Tab-separated table of C-alpha atoms and ligand atoms in Angstrom:
chain	number	residue	atom	x	y	z
A	1	MET	CA	2.185	31.014	10.987
A	2	LYS	CA	5.398	30.546	9.099
A	3	LYS	CA	5.984	27.457	7.001
A	4	VAL	CA	8.382	25.150	8.845
A	5	LYS	CA	10.518	22.164	7.951
A	6	LYS	CA	9.684	18.562	8.584
A	7	LEU	CA	11.175	17.100	11.695
A	8	VAL	CA	13.047	13.904	12.547
A	9	VAL	CA	13.819	13.566	16.260
A	10	GLY	CA	16.115	10.911	17.686
A	11	ASN	CA	15.297	10.054	21.286
A	12	TRP	CA	18.332	8.163	22.587
A	13	LYS	CA	16.831	7.560	26.052
A	14	MET	CA	19.582	6.252	28.402
A	15	ASN	CA	21.912	5.372	25.511
A	16	PRO	CA	24.610	4.992	24.315
A	17	VAL	CA	26.878	4.023	27.213
A	18	SER	CA	29.868	6.056	26.072
A	19	LEU	CA	30.446	9.583	24.751
A	20	GLU	CA	32.693	8.102	22.083
A	21	GLU	CA	29.792	6.093	20.708
A	22	ALA	CA	27.531	9.171	20.905
A	23	ARG	CA	30.037	11.201	18.897
A	24	LYS	CA	30.261	8.436	16.281
A	25	ILE	CA	26.538	8.422	15.687
A	26	VAL	CA	26.382	12.229	15.395
A	27	GLY	CA	29.427	12.241	13.117
A	28	THR	CA	27.986	9.680	10.694
A	29	VAL	CA	24.639	11.429	10.513
A	30	LYS	CA	26.244	14.851	10.045
A	31	ARG	CA	28.401	13.623	7.184
A	32	ASN	CA	25.247	12.444	5.426
A	33	MET	CA	23.181	15.601	5.832
A	34	LYS	CA	24.457	17.458	2.772
A	35	ASN	CA	21.429	16.776	0.610
A	36	ILE	CA	18.887	17.214	3.354
A	37	LYS	CA	17.097	20.472	2.667
A	38	ARG	CA	13.577	20.236	3.957
A	39	THR	CA	13.993	18.373	7.202
A	40	GLU	CA	15.340	19.410	10.576
A	41	VAL	CA	17.083	16.622	12.485
A	42	VAL	CA	17.172	16.780	16.262
A	43	PHE	CA	19.200	14.552	18.577
A	44	CYS	CA	17.995	14.168	22.147
A	45	PRO	CA	20.918	12.587	24.066
A	46	PRO	CA	21.175	12.031	27.816
A	47	PHE	CA	21.920	15.246	29.752
A	48	VAL	CA	25.627	14.417	30.270
A	49	TYR	CA	26.221	14.432	26.533
A	50	LEU	CA	24.503	17.757	25.799
A	51	SER	CA	27.514	19.939	26.445
A	52	PRO	CA	30.154	17.781	24.685
A	53	LEU	CA	27.868	17.289	21.659
A	54	SER	CA	26.704	20.879	21.340
A	55	LYS	CA	29.665	21.897	19.207
A	56	ALA	CA	29.298	18.999	16.811
A	57	MET	CA	25.613	19.787	16.430
A	58	LYS	CA	26.171	23.267	15.038
A	59	GLY	CA	24.953	23.679	11.481
A	60	SER	CA	22.857	20.900	10.133
A	61	LEU	CA	21.735	19.201	13.368
A	62	SER	CA	19.744	20.461	16.331
A	63	LEU	CA	20.040	19.540	19.959
A	64	GLY	CA	17.135	18.534	22.192
A	65	ALA	CA	16.724	17.370	25.775
A	66	GLN	CA	14.666	14.330	26.752
A	67	ASP	CA	13.098	16.132	29.719
A	68	ALA	CA	13.986	18.736	32.330
A	69	ASN	CA	12.524	20.421	35.393
A	70	SER	CA	10.389	23.566	35.058
A	71	GLU	CA	11.557	25.071	38.370
A	72	THR	CA	13.944	27.975	37.884
A	73	ALA	CA	16.637	26.851	40.364
A	74	GLY	CA	16.918	25.467	43.863
A	75	PRO	CA	17.012	22.367	46.055
A	76	PHE	CA	16.060	19.699	43.507
A	77	THR	CA	18.759	17.061	43.852
A	78	GLY	CA	19.422	15.170	40.660
A	79	GLU	CA	17.318	17.472	38.490
A	80	VAL	CA	18.304	19.606	35.530
A	81	GLY	CA	16.300	22.813	34.829
A	82	HIS	CA	14.915	24.074	31.555
A	83	LEU	CA	16.690	27.368	32.221
A	84	GLN	CA	20.070	25.581	32.188
A	85	LEU	CA	19.564	24.150	28.694
A	86	PRO	CA	19.726	27.045	26.155
A	87	GLN	CA	23.378	27.862	27.015
A	88	PHE	CA	24.288	24.480	25.434
A	89	GLY	CA	22.353	25.243	22.270
A	90	VAL	CA	19.323	23.140	23.225
A	91	LYS	CA	16.369	24.105	21.032
A	92	TYR	CA	13.922	21.308	21.702
A	93	VAL	CA	12.682	19.561	24.837
A	94	ILE	CA	10.620	16.381	24.888
A	95	VAL	CA	7.786	16.759	27.359
A	96	GLY	CA	5.525	14.054	28.726
A	97	HIS	CA	7.113	11.033	27.130
A	98	SER	CA	5.176	7.945	28.199
A	99	GLU	CA	8.274	6.656	30.026
A	100	ARG	CA	8.301	9.840	32.112
A	101	ARG	CA	4.539	9.648	32.652
A	102	ASN	CA	5.063	6.073	33.798
A	103	MET	CA	7.464	7.398	36.454
A	104	GLY	CA	4.682	9.607	37.883
A	105	GLU	CA	4.605	12.653	35.604
A	106	THR	CA	1.021	13.962	35.698
A	107	ASP	CA	-0.830	16.085	33.109
A	108	GLU	CA	-0.386	19.052	35.452
A	109	ILE	CA	3.402	18.591	35.499
A	110	VAL	CA	3.392	18.207	31.694
A	111	ASN	CA	1.474	21.452	31.389
A	112	LYS	CA	3.953	23.327	33.628
A	113	LYS	CA	6.815	21.970	31.557
A	114	VAL	CA	5.204	23.008	28.258
A	115	GLN	CA	4.713	26.533	29.596
A	116	SER	CA	8.260	26.719	30.896
A	117	VAL	CA	9.936	25.353	27.758
A	118	THR	CA	7.992	27.615	25.383
A	119	SER	CA	8.416	30.708	27.572
A	120	LEU	CA	12.190	30.227	27.256
A	121	GLY	CA	11.892	30.190	23.460
A	122	MET	CA	12.623	26.464	23.084
A	123	THR	CA	10.224	24.126	21.343
A	124	ALA	CA	8.275	21.577	23.403
A	125	ILE	CA	7.812	18.188	21.767
A	126	VAL	CA	4.636	17.206	23.593
A	127	CYS	CA	4.074	13.460	23.685
A	128	VAL	CA	0.547	12.095	23.783
A	129	GLY	CA	-0.858	8.667	23.089
A	130	GLU	CA	-3.152	6.012	24.430
A	131	SER	CA	-1.944	2.791	26.038
A	132	SER	CA	-4.501	0.651	24.199
A	133	ARG	CA	-7.352	0.989	21.718
A	134	ASP	CA	-11.001	0.128	22.249
A	135	ALA	CA	-13.778	-0.531	19.786
A	136	ASN	CA	-15.796	2.502	20.951
A	137	GLY	CA	-13.077	4.997	20.120
A	138	GLU	CA	-12.616	6.131	23.714
A	139	TYR	CA	-8.885	6.402	23.041
A	140	LEU	CA	-9.718	9.418	20.893
A	141	ASP	CA	-11.139	11.297	23.836
A	142	PHE	CA	-8.150	10.209	25.936
A	143	VAL	CA	-5.726	11.744	23.425
A	144	LYS	CA	-7.873	14.887	23.181
A	145	GLN	CA	-7.847	15.323	26.948
A	146	GLN	CA	-4.051	14.821	27.084
A	147	ILE	CA	-3.622	17.567	24.490
A	148	LEU	CA	-6.025	19.993	26.181
A	149	LYS	CA	-4.403	19.462	29.594
A	150	ALA	CA	-0.849	19.800	28.231
A	151	LEU	CA	-1.686	23.034	26.403
A	152	LYS	CA	-3.844	24.627	29.094
A	153	ASP	CA	-3.150	28.383	29.464
A	154	VAL	CA	-0.378	28.276	26.832
A	155	PRO	CA	-0.553	31.617	24.996
A	156	LYS	CA	-1.416	31.340	21.317
A	157	LYS	CA	1.839	33.035	20.291
A	158	SER	CA	3.698	30.087	21.844
A	159	PHE	CA	2.042	27.542	19.584
A	160	GLU	CA	4.773	27.979	16.982
A	161	ASN	CA	7.038	26.495	19.668
A	162	ILE	CA	4.975	23.384	20.050
A	163	VAL	CA	5.176	20.034	18.303
A	164	ILE	CA	2.690	17.295	19.088
A	165	ALA	CA	4.305	13.856	19.073
A	166	TYR	CA	1.603	11.225	18.760
A	167	GLU	CA	3.107	8.093	20.256
A	168	PRO	CA	0.633	5.293	20.939
A	169	ILE	CA	2.191	3.516	23.916
A	170	TRP	CA	1.378	0.117	22.449
A	171	ALA	CA	3.587	0.918	19.428
A	172	ILE	CA	6.657	2.164	21.413
A	173	GLY	CA	9.479	-0.355	21.612
A	174	ALA	CA	7.216	-2.805	19.810
A	175	LYS	CA	7.800	-5.076	16.822
A	176	GLN	CA	5.629	-2.963	14.510
A	177	ALA	CA	4.524	0.618	14.131
A	178	MET	CA	0.866	1.484	13.740
A	179	THR	CA	-0.586	1.436	10.221
A	180	SER	CA	-0.326	4.589	8.101
A	181	LEU	CA	-4.071	4.504	7.650
A	182	ASP	CA	-4.730	4.591	11.419
A	183	LEU	CA	-2.141	7.322	11.763
A	184	HIS	CA	-3.839	9.376	9.081
A	185	GLU	CA	-7.109	9.155	11.000
A	186	MET	CA	-5.346	10.248	14.197
A	187	SER	CA	-3.520	13.159	12.592
A	188	ILE	CA	-6.852	14.480	11.228
A	189	PHE	CA	-8.333	14.075	14.686
A	190	ILE	CA	-5.466	15.973	16.386
A	191	LYS	CA	-5.666	18.754	13.797
A	192	LYS	CA	-9.385	19.027	14.481
A	193	VAL	CA	-8.768	19.242	18.238
A	194	LEU	CA	-6.259	22.062	17.668
A	195	LYS	CA	-8.608	23.873	15.298
A	196	ASP	CA	-11.725	23.557	17.456
A	197	SER	CA	-10.008	24.404	20.716
A	198	TYR	CA	-7.405	26.996	19.673
A	199	SER	CA	-8.295	28.044	16.099
A	200	ILE	CA	-4.990	26.657	14.887
A	201	ALA	CA	-4.745	26.174	11.100
A	202	SER	CA	-4.057	22.599	9.981
A	203	ASP	CA	-0.383	23.324	9.310
A	204	GLY	CA	-0.003	25.627	12.321
A	205	VAL	CA	1.424	22.994	14.677
A	206	ARG	CA	3.587	20.165	13.527
A	207	ILE	CA	2.292	16.697	14.364
A	208	ILE	CA	4.884	13.929	14.326
A	209	TYR	CA	4.590	10.169	14.937
A	210	GLY	CA	6.657	7.925	17.197
A	211	GLY	CA	6.576	4.193	17.835
A	212	SER	CA	8.735	1.546	16.176
A	213	VAL	CA	9.711	3.711	13.222
A	214	ASP	CA	12.259	2.100	10.915
A	215	ARG	CA	13.576	2.490	7.396
A	216	VAL	CA	10.817	0.222	6.042
A	217	ASN	CA	7.843	2.100	7.443
A	218	ALA	CA	9.209	5.689	7.680
A	219	SER	CA	8.157	6.822	4.225
A	220	SER	CA	4.573	5.654	4.311
A	221	LEU	CA	4.030	6.786	7.908
A	222	VAL	CA	4.927	10.361	6.875
A	223	LYS	CA	3.251	10.392	3.469
A	224	GLU	CA	0.152	8.304	4.024
A	225	GLY	CA	-0.017	9.009	7.746
A	226	ASN	CA	-0.113	12.718	6.968
A	227	VAL	CA	2.385	13.829	9.621
A	228	SER	CA	5.223	16.347	9.591
A	229	GLY	CA	7.893	14.013	10.832
A	230	LEU	CA	8.936	11.234	13.140
A	231	LEU	CA	10.136	10.631	16.699
A	232	VAL	CA	12.538	7.754	16.554
A	233	GLY	CA	13.816	5.694	19.461
A	234	ARG	CA	15.886	2.583	18.814
A	235	GLN	CA	16.662	3.326	15.177
A	236	SER	CA	18.173	6.721	16.034
A	237	LEU	CA	21.071	4.838	17.611
A	238	GLU	CA	21.715	2.921	14.408
A	239	SER	CA	23.355	5.665	12.380
A	240	LYS	CA	22.973	4.075	8.945
A	241	ASP	CA	19.288	3.324	9.455
A	242	PHE	CA	18.706	6.764	10.914
A	243	VAL	CA	20.343	8.418	7.907
A	244	GLU	CA	18.028	6.364	5.648
A	245	ILE	CA	14.979	7.414	7.664
A	246	ILE	CA	16.044	11.107	7.389
A	247	ASN	CA	16.428	10.773	3.634
A	248	LEU	CA	13.070	9.090	3.244
A	249	VAL	CA	11.336	11.813	5.220
A	250	ASP	CA	13.113	14.561	3.285
A	251	ALA	CA	11.969	13.011	0.025
A	252	GLN	CA	8.276	13.342	0.963
B	301	PEP	C1	10.068	6.381	21.807
B	301	PEP	O1	10.296	5.839	22.909
B	301	PEP	O2	9.790	7.576	21.760
B	301	PEP	C2	10.104	5.573	20.587
B	301	PEP	C3	9.497	6.050	19.536
B	301	PEP	O3	10.806	4.392	20.633
B	301	PEP	P1	10.945	3.296	19.443
B	301	PEP	O4	11.187	4.027	18.190
B	301	PEP	O5	12.110	2.465	19.851
B	301	PEP	O6	9.655	2.520	19.442
């Protein structure tokens, strides 16, 4: 598989409240991307901002969606389909974020979405992660099962369009990220799952980390945590902090 860049993904969730604010964040980050050579930066705004932001994204930034429906078209009031996204330059789609799973998204739905996103040539950022940890390491099997179920029947050629985002639920929106040491252990574990189950080389699928990333922990999470990038929630709305995070990742 080809060597790919590191990845920093900003998941804005249901923010910011105005397009003007969204444009400001993108503008500030874009102006500060000149020296970024080894990292791809992806913004995942709410659907309504995808079209107006798509022009501004051209060049150094990439556009992602936070979710979408795998059905081709039809009577699905309120939904947006994967097929509708590429025309706005969307390259990435987050799939199975814990906040979506919390709203009833099952492993089967996640799997359908992974298949649909990758078959359209976009990259699926597949979120996995346990809600809590136990002394017996059962959380490891939980994460393994989430990965296997999400990737079921996905053709091997589609794996270059897959990113695994390890996001332990207990670290999302929290005061602190997980430790780099614990992340290192998890990244080795996920690589082993991918190798044992799909014969994927250790750098064949990018593994990124999400959960309370900030400018203080970004560097060590990537370097010592042994991951290819970060999925950033709150700090992706703070343009100066986000720029700093991007620079720290790029320097690794
Ligand atoms: C997230 O929800 O994906 C996330 C990582 O959020 P935060 O960075 O705010 O913890």
